[in-house]
Tab-separated table of C-alpha atoms and ligand atoms in Angstrom:
chain	number	residue	atom	x	y	z
A	1	MET	CA	0.000	0.000	0.000
A	2	ASP	CA	1.145	3.535	-0.759
A	3	HIS	CA	1.798	5.737	2.217
A	4	ILE	CA	1.203	9.468	2.279
A	5	ARG	CA	3.985	11.337	4.044
A	6	VAL	CA	2.730	13.820	6.602
A	7	SER	CA	5.008	16.166	8.506
A	8	LEU	CA	4.284	17.566	11.934
A	9	PRO	CA	3.070	20.055	13.008
A	10	LEU	CA	0.251	19.523	10.532
A	11	ASP	CA	-0.373	21.631	7.462
A	12	PRO	CA	-4.086	22.587	7.526
A	13	GLU	CA	-4.309	22.264	3.726
A	14	GLN	CA	-2.899	18.730	3.787
A	15	VAL	CA	-5.270	17.817	6.629
A	16	LYS	CA	-8.213	18.854	4.458
A	17	ALA	CA	-7.010	16.590	1.648
A	18	LEU	CA	-6.631	13.458	3.804
A	19	ARG	CA	-9.389	10.866	3.411
A	20	ALA	CA	-10.600	8.057	5.660
A	21	GLY	CA	-8.656	4.899	4.776
A	22	ASP	CA	-5.443	6.678	3.704
A	23	THR	CA	-2.343	5.108	5.192
A	24	ILE	CA	0.248	7.635	6.272
A	25	LEU	CA	3.721	7.955	7.733
A	26	LEU	CA	4.159	10.762	10.256
A	27	SER	CA	7.430	12.571	10.882
A	28	GLY	CA	8.116	15.460	13.244
A	29	ALA	CA	6.923	16.425	16.717
A	30	LEU	CA	3.656	15.570	18.443
A	31	TYR	CA	2.273	15.795	21.965
A	32	THR	CA	0.812	13.052	24.134
A	33	ALA	CA	-2.156	13.361	26.476
A	34	ARG	CA	-4.709	11.058	28.065
A	35	ASP	CA	-7.646	11.473	30.451
A	36	ALA	CA	-6.040	13.345	33.353
A	37	ALA	CA	-3.984	15.679	31.115
A	38	HIS	CA	-7.071	16.507	29.032
A	39	LYS	CA	-8.962	17.428	32.156
A	40	ARG	CA	-6.197	19.884	33.078
A	41	LEU	CA	-5.876	21.313	29.551
A	42	VAL	CA	-9.573	22.080	29.411
A	43	ALA	CA	-9.450	23.559	32.933
A	44	CYS	CA	-6.738	25.930	31.590
A	45	LEU	CA	-9.007	26.972	28.726
A	46	ASP	CA	-11.930	27.469	31.135
A	47	GLU	CA	-9.886	29.678	33.401
A	48	GLY	CA	-8.236	31.590	30.540
A	49	ARG	CA	-4.762	30.370	31.510
A	50	GLU	CA	-2.043	29.593	28.991
A	51	LEU	CA	-1.758	25.969	27.845
A	52	PRO	CA	1.576	24.176	28.345
A	53	PHE	CA	1.924	24.084	24.533
A	54	ASP	CA	0.285	26.014	21.710
A	55	PRO	CA	-2.254	23.603	20.166
A	56	THR	CA	-2.340	25.408	16.787
A	57	ASN	CA	-1.886	22.821	14.003
A	58	GLN	CA	-0.670	20.218	16.487
A	59	LEU	CA	-1.424	16.517	16.734
A	60	ILE	CA	-2.242	14.972	20.118
A	61	TYR	CA	-1.523	11.267	20.497
A	62	TYR	CA	-3.612	9.459	23.110
A	63	VAL	CA	-0.990	7.301	24.776
A	64	GLY	CA	0.452	6.475	28.168
A	65	PRO	CA	3.800	4.897	27.317
A	66	ALA	CA	5.517	2.163	29.295
A	67	PRO	CA	8.784	3.268	30.955
A	68	ALA	CA	11.834	3.238	28.672
A	69	SER	CA	14.330	0.466	29.279
A	70	PRO	CA	18.054	1.183	28.756
A	71	GLY	CA	18.853	1.853	25.098
A	72	HIS	CA	15.303	2.870	24.183
A	73	ALA	CA	13.883	6.412	23.763
A	74	VAL	CA	10.509	5.264	25.081
A	75	GLY	CA	8.874	2.093	26.270
A	76	SER	CA	6.061	0.444	24.323
A	77	ALA	CA	3.713	3.207	23.210
A	78	GLY	CA	0.544	2.142	21.389
A	79	PRO	CA	-2.677	4.154	21.371
A	80	THR	CA	-5.292	4.132	24.102
A	81	THR	CA	-9.051	4.098	23.469
A	82	SER	CA	-10.117	7.570	22.374
A	83	TYR	CA	-13.727	7.859	23.542
A	84	ARG	CA	-12.593	8.771	27.035
A	85	MET	CA	-11.201	12.017	25.569
A	86	ASP	CA	-14.446	12.847	23.719
A	87	PRO	CA	-15.790	15.221	26.392
A	88	TYR	CA	-12.658	17.383	26.051
A	89	ALA	CA	-11.634	17.115	22.388
A	90	PRO	CA	-14.043	19.673	20.850
A	91	ARG	CA	-12.627	22.418	23.106
A	92	LEU	CA	-9.077	21.685	21.967
A	93	ILE	CA	-10.109	21.515	18.309
A	94	ALA	CA	-11.763	24.932	18.673
A	95	ALA	CA	-8.468	26.162	20.170
A	96	GLY	CA	-6.547	25.165	17.020
A	97	LEU	CA	-5.732	21.479	17.413
A	98	LYS	CA	-5.721	19.889	13.939
A	99	GLY	CA	-5.254	16.225	14.683
A	100	MET	CA	-5.892	13.491	17.222
A	101	MET	CA	-4.524	9.974	17.153
A	102	GLY	CA	-5.788	6.987	19.115
A	103	LYS	CA	-7.979	3.939	18.608
A	104	GLY	CA	-11.727	3.398	18.653
A	105	ARG	CA	-14.847	5.348	17.799
A	106	ARG	CA	-15.513	9.058	18.452
A	107	SER	CA	-18.680	10.848	19.537
A	108	PRO	CA	-20.879	12.837	17.133
A	109	ALA	CA	-19.823	16.039	18.962
A	110	VAL	CA	-16.148	15.361	18.216
A	111	ILE	CA	-16.875	14.614	14.555
A	112	GLU	CA	-18.932	17.827	14.269
A	113	ALA	CA	-16.036	19.849	15.705
A	114	MET	CA	-13.647	18.169	13.242
A	115	LYS	CA	-15.885	19.112	10.317
A	116	GLU	CA	-16.313	22.668	11.529
A	117	HIS	CA	-12.607	23.302	12.104
A	118	GLY	CA	-11.020	21.008	9.504
A	119	ALA	CA	-9.387	18.484	11.840
A	120	VAL	CA	-8.520	14.821	11.343
A	121	TYR	CA	-8.676	11.699	13.542
A	122	LEU	CA	-5.858	9.235	12.968
A	123	GLY	CA	-5.442	5.692	14.186
A	124	ALA	CA	-2.379	3.806	15.187
A	125	VAL	CA	-2.805	0.040	15.473
A	126	GLY	CA	-3.858	-0.682	19.042
A	127	GLY	CA	-1.449	-3.050	20.719
A	128	ALA	CA	1.325	-2.686	18.109
A	129	ALA	CA	3.127	-0.900	20.896
A	130	ALA	CA	6.674	-2.255	20.655
A	131	LEU	CA	6.733	-1.683	16.886
A	132	ILE	CA	5.414	1.862	17.276
A	133	ALA	CA	8.018	2.629	19.960
A	134	GLN	CA	10.779	2.009	17.414
A	135	ARG	CA	9.483	4.948	15.351
A	136	ILE	CA	9.645	7.351	18.299
A	137	LYS	CA	13.104	8.878	18.298
A	138	SER	CA	12.936	11.022	21.419
A	139	SER	CA	10.600	11.725	24.276
A	140	GLN	CA	10.518	14.585	26.713
A	141	VAL	CA	8.010	15.381	29.460
A	142	ILE	CA	6.826	18.970	28.949
A	143	ALA	CA	4.035	19.242	31.536
A	144	TYR	CA	2.219	17.530	34.395
A	145	ASP	CA	5.175	15.428	35.466
A	146	ASP	CA	3.223	14.358	38.548
A	147	LEU	CA	0.892	12.313	36.325
A	148	GLY	CA	3.583	9.725	35.507
A	149	ALA	CA	2.656	7.824	32.322
A	150	GLU	CA	-0.177	10.347	31.880
A	151	ALA	CA	2.146	13.390	31.776
A	152	ILE	CA	2.286	15.377	28.524
A	153	HIS	CA	5.261	14.209	26.476
A	154	ARG	CA	6.686	15.691	23.314
A	155	PHE	CA	7.660	12.892	20.927
A	156	GLU	CA	9.878	13.250	17.867
A	157	VAL	CA	8.672	10.581	15.461
A	158	GLU	CA	9.981	9.271	12.161
A	159	ASP	CA	7.880	7.262	9.708
A	160	PHE	CA	5.286	6.564	12.370
A	161	PRO	CA	2.631	4.318	10.730
A	162	ALA	CA	-0.916	5.629	11.028
A	163	LEU	CA	-4.232	5.471	9.259
A	164	VAL	CA	-6.896	8.114	8.636
A	165	LEU	CA	-9.911	6.885	10.615
A	166	ILE	CA	-12.206	9.920	10.324
A	167	ASP	CA	-11.505	12.781	7.906
A	168	CYS	CA	-12.601	16.421	8.058
A	169	LEU	CA	-15.707	15.641	5.993
A	170	GLY	CA	-16.843	13.093	8.558
A	171	ASN	CA	-16.069	9.994	6.450
A	172	ASN	CA	-15.529	7.217	8.953
A	173	LEU	CA	-13.428	4.122	8.264
A	174	TYR	CA	-15.031	2.350	11.241
A	175	GLU	CA	-18.303	2.477	9.278
A	176	THR	CA	-17.184	2.030	5.690
A	177	GLY	CA	-14.501	-0.642	6.393
A	178	PRO	CA	-16.635	-3.199	8.276
A	179	ALA	CA	-19.612	-2.623	5.922
A	180	GLN	CA	-17.492	-3.996	3.059
A	181	TYR	CA	-16.844	-7.297	4.845
A	182	ARG	CA	-20.132	-7.845	6.663
A	183	GLU	CA	-21.839	-11.072	5.584
A	184	ASP	CA	-25.596	-11.797	5.326
B	1	MET	CA	1.011	-39.928	46.441
B	2	GLY	CA	0.502	-42.435	49.258
B	3	GLY	CA	-0.268	-41.118	52.738
B	4	TYR	CA	-1.150	-37.586	53.631
B	5	THR	CA	2.102	-35.706	53.650
B	6	VAL	CA	2.456	-31.999	53.982
B	7	ARG	CA	4.628	-30.265	51.428
B	8	GLU	CA	6.151	-26.948	52.366
B	9	ILE	CA	6.552	-24.175	49.838
B	10	ALA	CA	8.169	-20.913	50.901
B	11	ALA	CA	6.270	-17.704	50.172
B	12	ALA	CA	9.529	-16.287	48.754
B	13	GLN	CA	9.644	-19.065	46.134
B	14	ILE	CA	6.082	-18.260	45.092
B	15	LYS	CA	7.026	-14.590	44.805
B	16	ASP	CA	9.976	-15.395	42.518
B	17	CYS	CA	7.841	-17.641	40.348
B	18	VAL	CA	4.988	-15.132	39.985
B	19	LYS	CA	7.504	-12.416	39.131
B	20	GLU	CA	9.074	-14.502	36.353
B	21	LEU	CA	5.658	-15.357	34.970
B	22	ILE	CA	4.609	-11.680	34.864
B	23	LEU	CA	7.743	-10.764	32.881
B	24	GLU	CA	7.332	-13.731	30.554
B	25	ALA	CA	3.676	-12.938	29.891
B	26	SER	CA	4.374	-9.241	29.282
B	27	TYR	CA	7.139	-9.822	26.704
B	28	VAL	CA	6.398	-13.151	25.019
B	29	ILE	CA	3.116	-13.991	23.296
B	30	GLY	CA	1.980	-17.622	23.394
B	31	ARG	CA	2.762	-19.775	20.332
B	32	ASP	CA	-0.919	-20.675	20.125
B	33	VAL	CA	-1.955	-17.031	19.721
B	34	GLU	CA	0.771	-16.278	17.203
B	35	GLU	CA	0.053	-19.377	15.103
B	36	THR	CA	-3.688	-18.816	15.122
B	37	MET	CA	-3.167	-15.233	13.998
B	38	MET	CA	-0.937	-16.419	11.121
B	39	GLN	CA	-3.625	-18.865	9.982
B	40	PHE	CA	-6.290	-16.168	10.036
B	41	LYS	CA	-3.999	-13.841	8.096
B	42	GLU	CA	-3.834	-16.368	5.242
B	43	GLU	CA	-7.623	-16.250	4.937
B	44	GLU	CA	-8.132	-12.538	5.580
B	45	PRO	CA	-9.648	-10.975	2.436
B	46	SER	CA	-9.121	-7.336	3.465
B	47	PRO	CA	-5.728	-5.909	2.399
B	48	SER	CA	-5.736	-3.344	5.209
B	49	GLY	CA	-6.815	-6.083	7.616
B	50	ARG	CA	-3.818	-8.166	6.515
B	51	ALA	CA	-1.560	-5.135	6.959
B	52	VAL	CA	-2.781	-4.768	10.554
B	53	LEU	CA	-2.156	-8.478	11.272
B	54	ASP	CA	1.341	-8.114	9.789
B	55	GLN	CA	2.045	-5.236	12.169
B	56	LEU	CA	0.792	-7.274	15.118
B	57	LEU	CA	2.922	-10.305	14.222
B	58	GLU	CA	5.943	-8.036	13.772
B	59	ASN	CA	5.114	-6.438	17.123
B	60	TYR	CA	5.123	-9.853	18.834
B	61	ARG	CA	8.552	-10.540	17.334
B	62	ILE	CA	10.025	-7.217	18.472
B	63	ALA	CA	8.632	-7.590	21.997
B	64	ARG	CA	9.996	-11.118	22.313
B	65	GLU	CA	13.440	-10.352	20.912
B	66	GLU	CA	13.997	-7.049	22.694
B	67	ARG	CA	12.216	-8.108	25.875
B	68	VAL	CA	9.916	-5.099	25.889
B	69	ALA	CA	6.210	-4.992	26.680
B	70	ILE	CA	3.955	-6.356	23.897
B	71	CYS	CA	1.537	-3.542	24.723
B	72	GLN	CA	2.138	-0.395	26.798
B	73	ASP	CA	-0.966	-1.212	28.841
B	74	THR	CA	0.621	-3.918	30.918
B	75	GLY	CA	-2.615	-4.154	32.762
B	76	MET	CA	-3.833	-5.071	36.167
B	77	CYS	CA	-2.189	-8.269	37.220
B	78	VAL	CA	-4.683	-11.113	37.695
B	79	VAL	CA	-3.205	-14.158	39.428
B	80	PHE	CA	-4.919	-17.538	39.823
B	81	LEU	CA	-3.481	-19.906	42.423
B	82	ASP	CA	-4.747	-23.477	42.688
B	83	ILE	CA	-3.287	-24.610	45.956
B	84	GLY	CA	-3.095	-28.325	46.732
B	85	GLN	CA	-4.549	-28.995	50.169
B	86	GLN	CA	-1.351	-30.762	51.218
B	87	VAL	CA	0.667	-27.613	50.588
B	88	HIS	CA	1.761	-25.552	53.547
B	89	ILE	CA	2.953	-22.065	52.659
B	90	THR	CA	5.723	-20.976	54.963
B	91	GLY	CA	7.761	-17.903	55.736
B	92	GLY	CA	5.268	-15.141	55.080
B	93	ASP	CA	1.937	-13.866	53.856
B	94	LEU	CA	0.836	-15.306	50.482
B	95	THR	CA	-1.004	-12.163	49.367
B	96	GLU	CA	2.016	-10.045	50.205
B	97	ALA	CA	4.243	-12.473	48.275
B	98	VAL	CA	2.087	-11.995	45.161
B	99	ASN	CA	2.017	-8.222	45.588
B	100	SER	CA	5.807	-8.151	46.015
B	101	ALA	CA	6.118	-10.093	42.779
B	102	VAL	CA	3.980	-7.478	41.023
B	103	ARG	CA	5.959	-4.613	42.573
B	104	GLU	CA	9.310	-6.065	41.518
B	105	ALA	CA	8.251	-7.218	38.057
B	106	TYR	CA	6.591	-3.922	37.108
B	107	ASN	CA	9.500	-1.838	38.424
B	108	GLU	CA	12.409	-3.917	37.175
B	109	GLY	CA	10.711	-4.973	33.949
B	110	TYR	CA	9.854	-1.436	32.699
B	111	LEU	CA	6.159	-2.223	32.747
B	112	ARG	CA	3.589	0.549	33.049
B	113	LYS	CA	1.946	1.115	36.421
B	114	SER	CA	-1.755	1.520	35.811
B	115	VAL	CA	-3.480	0.955	39.153
B	116	VAL	CA	-5.211	3.651	41.230
B	117	ARG	CA	-5.820	3.385	44.956
B	118	ASP	CA	-9.568	4.001	44.952
B	119	PRO	CA	-12.003	3.705	42.036
B	120	LEU	CA	-14.057	6.797	42.811
B	121	TYR	CA	-12.713	9.271	45.332
B	122	ASP	CA	-8.977	8.783	45.317
B	123	ARG	CA	-7.759	7.910	41.837
B	124	VAL	CA	-4.096	8.179	42.757
B	125	ASN	CA	-1.635	5.826	41.099
B	126	THR	CA	-0.178	3.308	43.558
B	127	ARG	CA	3.046	3.601	41.499
B	128	ASP	CA	3.950	-0.088	41.687
B	129	ASN	CA	0.894	-1.630	40.007
B	130	THR	CA	-0.268	-3.262	43.236
B	131	PRO	CA	-2.532	-4.714	44.368
B	132	ALA	CA	-2.846	-7.807	42.204
B	133	ILE	CA	-6.249	-9.407	41.719
B	134	LEU	CA	-5.776	-12.747	43.422
B	135	HIS	CA	-8.066	-15.758	42.964
B	136	THR	CA	-7.227	-18.794	45.069
B	137	ARG	CA	-8.766	-22.262	45.069
B	138	ILE	CA	-7.985	-25.180	47.324
B	139	VAL	CA	-7.639	-28.377	45.260
B	140	PRO	CA	-6.568	-31.973	46.049
B	141	GLY	CA	-2.864	-32.840	45.960
B	142	ASP	CA	0.460	-31.317	46.905
B	143	LYS	CA	1.074	-29.011	43.950
B	144	LEU	CA	0.643	-25.295	43.424
B	145	ASP	CA	-0.623	-24.161	40.002
B	146	ILE	CA	0.023	-20.546	39.117
B	147	LEU	CA	-1.622	-18.708	36.221
B	148	VAL	CA	-0.735	-15.059	35.649
B	149	THR	CA	-2.853	-12.983	33.246
B	150	PRO	CA	-2.014	-9.261	33.108
B	151	LYS	CA	-5.157	-7.612	31.739
B	152	GLY	CA	-5.367	-4.338	29.785
B	153	PHE	CA	-8.469	-2.244	30.194
B	154	GLY	CA	-9.219	-1.413	26.557
B	155	SER	CA	-10.682	-4.893	26.345
B	156	GLU	CA	-11.692	-5.236	30.015
B	157	ASN	CA	-13.935	-2.175	29.621
B	158	MET	CA	-15.790	-3.860	26.742
B	159	SER	CA	-16.591	-6.977	28.799
B	160	ARG	CA	-20.113	-7.623	30.028
B	161	ILE	CA	-22.221	-9.822	32.234
B	162	LYS	CA	-25.928	-10.475	31.943
B	163	MET	CA	-28.329	-12.511	34.009
B	164	LEU	CA	-30.347	-14.179	31.249
B	165	VAL	CA	-33.433	-16.224	32.103
B	166	PRO	CA	-33.698	-19.934	31.269
B	167	ALA	CA	-36.253	-19.179	28.515
B	168	ASP	CA	-33.603	-17.144	26.641
B	169	GLY	CA	-31.936	-20.478	25.853
B	170	GLU	CA	-29.144	-21.041	23.363
B	171	GLN	CA	-30.292	-18.240	21.066
B	172	GLY	CA	-30.231	-15.719	23.911
B	173	VAL	CA	-26.719	-16.789	24.845
B	174	VAL	CA	-25.457	-16.569	21.259
B	175	ASP	CA	-27.004	-13.141	20.697
B	176	PHE	CA	-25.620	-11.693	23.915
B	177	ILE	CA	-22.074	-12.887	23.249
B	178	VAL	CA	-22.023	-11.882	19.564
B	179	ASN	CA	-23.530	-8.455	20.286
B	180	THR	CA	-21.050	-7.786	23.068
B	181	VAL	CA	-18.097	-8.374	20.751
B	182	VAL	CA	-19.541	-6.679	17.672
B	183	GLU	CA	-20.745	-3.591	19.550
B	184	ALA	CA	-17.296	-3.235	21.118
B	185	GLY	CA	-16.043	-2.805	17.533
B	186	PRO	CA	-12.524	-1.386	17.401
B	187	ASN	CA	-12.205	-0.515	21.116
B	188	PRO	CA	-10.873	-3.797	22.572
B	189	CYS	CA	-8.152	-4.132	19.877
B	190	PRO	CA	-9.481	-6.934	17.671
B	191	PRO	CA	-8.736	-9.676	16.828
B	192	VAL	CA	-9.854	-10.685	20.300
B	193	ILE	CA	-10.144	-13.881	22.291
B	194	VAL	CA	-13.583	-14.253	23.828
B	195	GLY	CA	-13.695	-15.809	27.297
B	196	VAL	CA	-17.202	-16.918	28.295
B	197	GLY	CA	-18.594	-18.233	31.567
B	198	ILE	CA	-22.125	-19.664	31.490
B	199	GLY	CA	-23.972	-20.671	34.650
B	200	GLY	CA	-23.001	-20.592	38.316
B	201	THR	CA	-23.774	-17.332	40.079
B	202	MET	CA	-22.935	-13.841	38.894
B	203	GLU	CA	-19.388	-13.746	40.255
B	204	MET	CA	-18.687	-17.339	39.282
B	205	ALA	CA	-19.639	-16.704	35.652
B	206	ALA	CA	-17.263	-13.725	35.612
B	207	ILE	CA	-14.350	-15.684	37.062
B	208	LEU	CA	-14.925	-18.560	34.626
B	209	ALA	CA	-14.945	-16.081	31.744
B	210	LYS	CA	-11.612	-14.649	32.896
B	211	ARG	CA	-10.105	-18.142	33.165
B	212	MET	CA	-11.344	-18.906	29.648
B	213	THR	CA	-9.360	-15.993	28.177
B	214	ALA	CA	-6.266	-18.054	29.033
B	215	ARG	CA	-7.372	-21.485	27.791
B	216	PRO	CA	-4.993	-22.605	25.011
B	217	LEU	CA	-6.416	-21.793	21.588
B	218	SER	CA	-5.821	-25.358	20.432
B	219	GLU	CA	-8.341	-26.661	22.980
B	220	ALA	CA	-12.116	-26.828	22.684
B	221	ASN	CA	-14.744	-27.332	25.369
B	222	PRO	CA	-14.736	-31.086	26.195
B	223	ASP	CA	-18.528	-31.265	25.786
B	224	PRO	CA	-19.220	-31.495	22.021
B	225	ARG	CA	-22.365	-29.355	22.371
B	226	TYR	CA	-20.378	-26.488	23.855
B	227	ALA	CA	-17.533	-27.048	21.391
B	228	ALA	CA	-20.063	-26.618	18.573
B	229	LEU	CA	-21.440	-23.509	20.275
B	230	GLU	CA	-17.929	-22.028	20.394
B	231	GLU	CA	-17.635	-22.543	16.628
B	232	THR	CA	-21.069	-21.104	15.874
B	233	ILE	CA	-20.391	-17.962	17.888
B	234	LEU	CA	-16.933	-17.524	16.343
B	235	SER	CA	-18.327	-17.637	12.801
B	236	LYS	CA	-21.062	-15.161	13.633
B	237	ILE	CA	-18.558	-12.743	15.173
B	238	ASN	CA	-16.295	-13.040	12.147
B	239	ALA	CA	-19.196	-12.460	9.758
B	240	SER	CA	-19.738	-9.034	11.364
B	241	GLY	CA	-17.061	-7.367	9.247
B	242	VAL	CA	-15.420	-5.571	12.224
B	243	GLY	CA	-12.031	-7.032	11.317
B	244	PRO	CA	-8.473	-6.420	12.547
B	245	ALA	CA	-8.273	-3.121	14.494
B	246	GLY	CA	-11.960	-2.644	13.639
B	247	ILE	CA	-11.256	-1.257	10.154
B	248	GLY	CA	-12.973	-4.052	8.242
B	249	GLY	CA	-12.262	-7.708	7.584
B	250	ARG	CA	-13.061	-11.232	8.676
B	251	THR	CA	-10.623	-11.602	11.576
B	252	THR	CA	-12.510	-10.101	14.513
B	253	ALA	CA	-12.010	-12.952	16.995
B	254	LEU	CA	-9.403	-15.718	17.017
B	255	LYS	CA	-11.310	-18.003	19.374
B	256	VAL	CA	-14.336	-18.339	21.624
B	257	ASN	CA	-13.609	-20.295	24.827
B	258	ILE	CA	-16.637	-21.335	26.881
B	259	ALA	CA	-16.825	-22.813	30.364
B	260	ALA	CA	-20.170	-23.973	31.743
B	261	SER	CA	-21.159	-24.609	35.332
B	262	PRO	CA	-24.233	-25.843	37.259
B	263	THR	CA	-26.645	-23.022	38.054
B	264	HIS	CA	-29.948	-22.281	39.786
B	265	ILE	CA	-33.320	-23.422	38.372
B	266	ALA	CA	-34.233	-19.773	37.802
B	267	GLY	CA	-30.987	-18.584	36.256
B	268	LEU	CA	-28.764	-18.407	33.191
B	269	PRO	CA	-25.858	-16.069	33.961
B	270	VAL	CA	-23.543	-15.290	31.043
B	271	ALA	CA	-20.268	-13.410	31.402
B	272	VAL	CA	-18.178	-12.317	28.424
B	273	ASN	CA	-14.606	-11.303	29.135
B	274	ILE	CA	-12.974	-9.888	26.024
B	275	CYS	CA	-9.223	-10.277	25.748
B	276	CYS	CA	-7.324	-8.290	23.123
B	277	HIS	CA	-4.726	-9.768	20.758
B	278	ALA	CA	-2.109	-8.848	23.372
B	279	ALA	CA	-3.377	-12.021	25.076
B	280	ARG	CA	-0.834	-12.280	27.840
B	281	HIS	CA	-0.676	-15.171	30.212
B	282	ALA	CA	1.871	-17.560	31.621
B	283	ALA	CA	1.453	-20.593	33.855
B	284	ARG	CA	3.618	-22.927	35.912
B	285	THR	CA	3.159	-25.756	38.370
B	286	MET	CA	5.281	-25.717	41.505
C	301	LIG	S1	-6.881	-3.503	24.552
C	301	LIG	FE1	-5.046	-4.801	24.765
C	301	LIG	S2	-3.811	-4.457	22.926
C	301	LIG	FE2	-5.324	-2.811	23.077
C	301	LIG	S3	-4.253	-1.178	24.136
C	301	LIG	FE3	-5.361	-2.324	25.690
C	301	LIG	S4	-3.924	-3.873	26.423
C	301	LIG	FE4	-3.110	-3.055	24.521
């Protein structure tokens, strides 16, 4: 399969051209966040405080990596299930976030926000965590150190394999893919 | 075995054994899971589904060779101990021995700590992945059987239990199990292994279902009626189209493992414990 090369931070024009089902290779910097970090990010927005990073055109990867063993930049680092971030994601998209990466379905509210602001939802293969870790070249905690695996990390990635799950038009691979192979 | 002799096993030995099993399970996938996945890949009609299975097989290889976690969610550590009634555990507290094994394995093995102290009011990480979930059974003999199954919560969260009524019958059971897996869609990281407990009481069905996630994939239920039911449910799940990673295909589940147990005249409990493709478990007899 042909891969589309996507560099990070995202280019809003390229994001608009991505379609559900495209396979891509990501290179550049992204930020990680899961449940507890999202709660704090949205609290910042609510209180008008500055976020620990500027979300404009950024990609957030939903992951809580395993600790790095000697000789590795990170431990195993596959995606976590995204729906737990649904209550927070529309706020971040409105604040400029252009991409999210995780696994699993999203809520209608998230998909609406993606359509309105031209954002994309990417998938990494859940559980392919040791393979994914090899494509992460460096990792640095940039905020919420006290959260451990849930702290916000900045990852430099190279040829990170991902898939467009939901595009900015609302096309959804979780609907179109299974429909093709459903029997009876 | 002869007369009734007491065999002593030191708590420290149990700790060492549980610790080794946790590390083994976290890094090395079972041959049965890997081989079954390869067979399904041969038959998988979806090119993107095959690409996902390729990534997963490659991931197993990397984890095994580099001794890193198969998945970053190294789970809550579920430990089953079948303790022979002639065994006398000496030199310490058994529960503490198991928790020490978890503490050491998760710290020294670079495994993620994912346990919080209280589910509702005090969600603070215990920082050493304790406590373990410990299930003990007293059985005849002088052996100690240990089964360790670290369990990630992407798939645990998609598990369900339902108290069916006897009139729901086989069809009710099939529908409940198939719907549970198909509605979970991509969330539990398909292809999954479906552990099912039918009968008993509510908690017994759940524990049976958990045990069934670790039954070797080469085995079927010894009762041919249940073995046939396992096959029927597997084909229905794989006809759903969910596919590898939920993006479409025929490989949604690798196996359905059912255990049945006597139950009450008024009841038909069914528990479905979904286990992701990072199906980690390791066992040893002491
Ligand atoms: S469901 Fe399993 S494979 Fe998927 S992220 Fe969780 S532990 Fe890993």
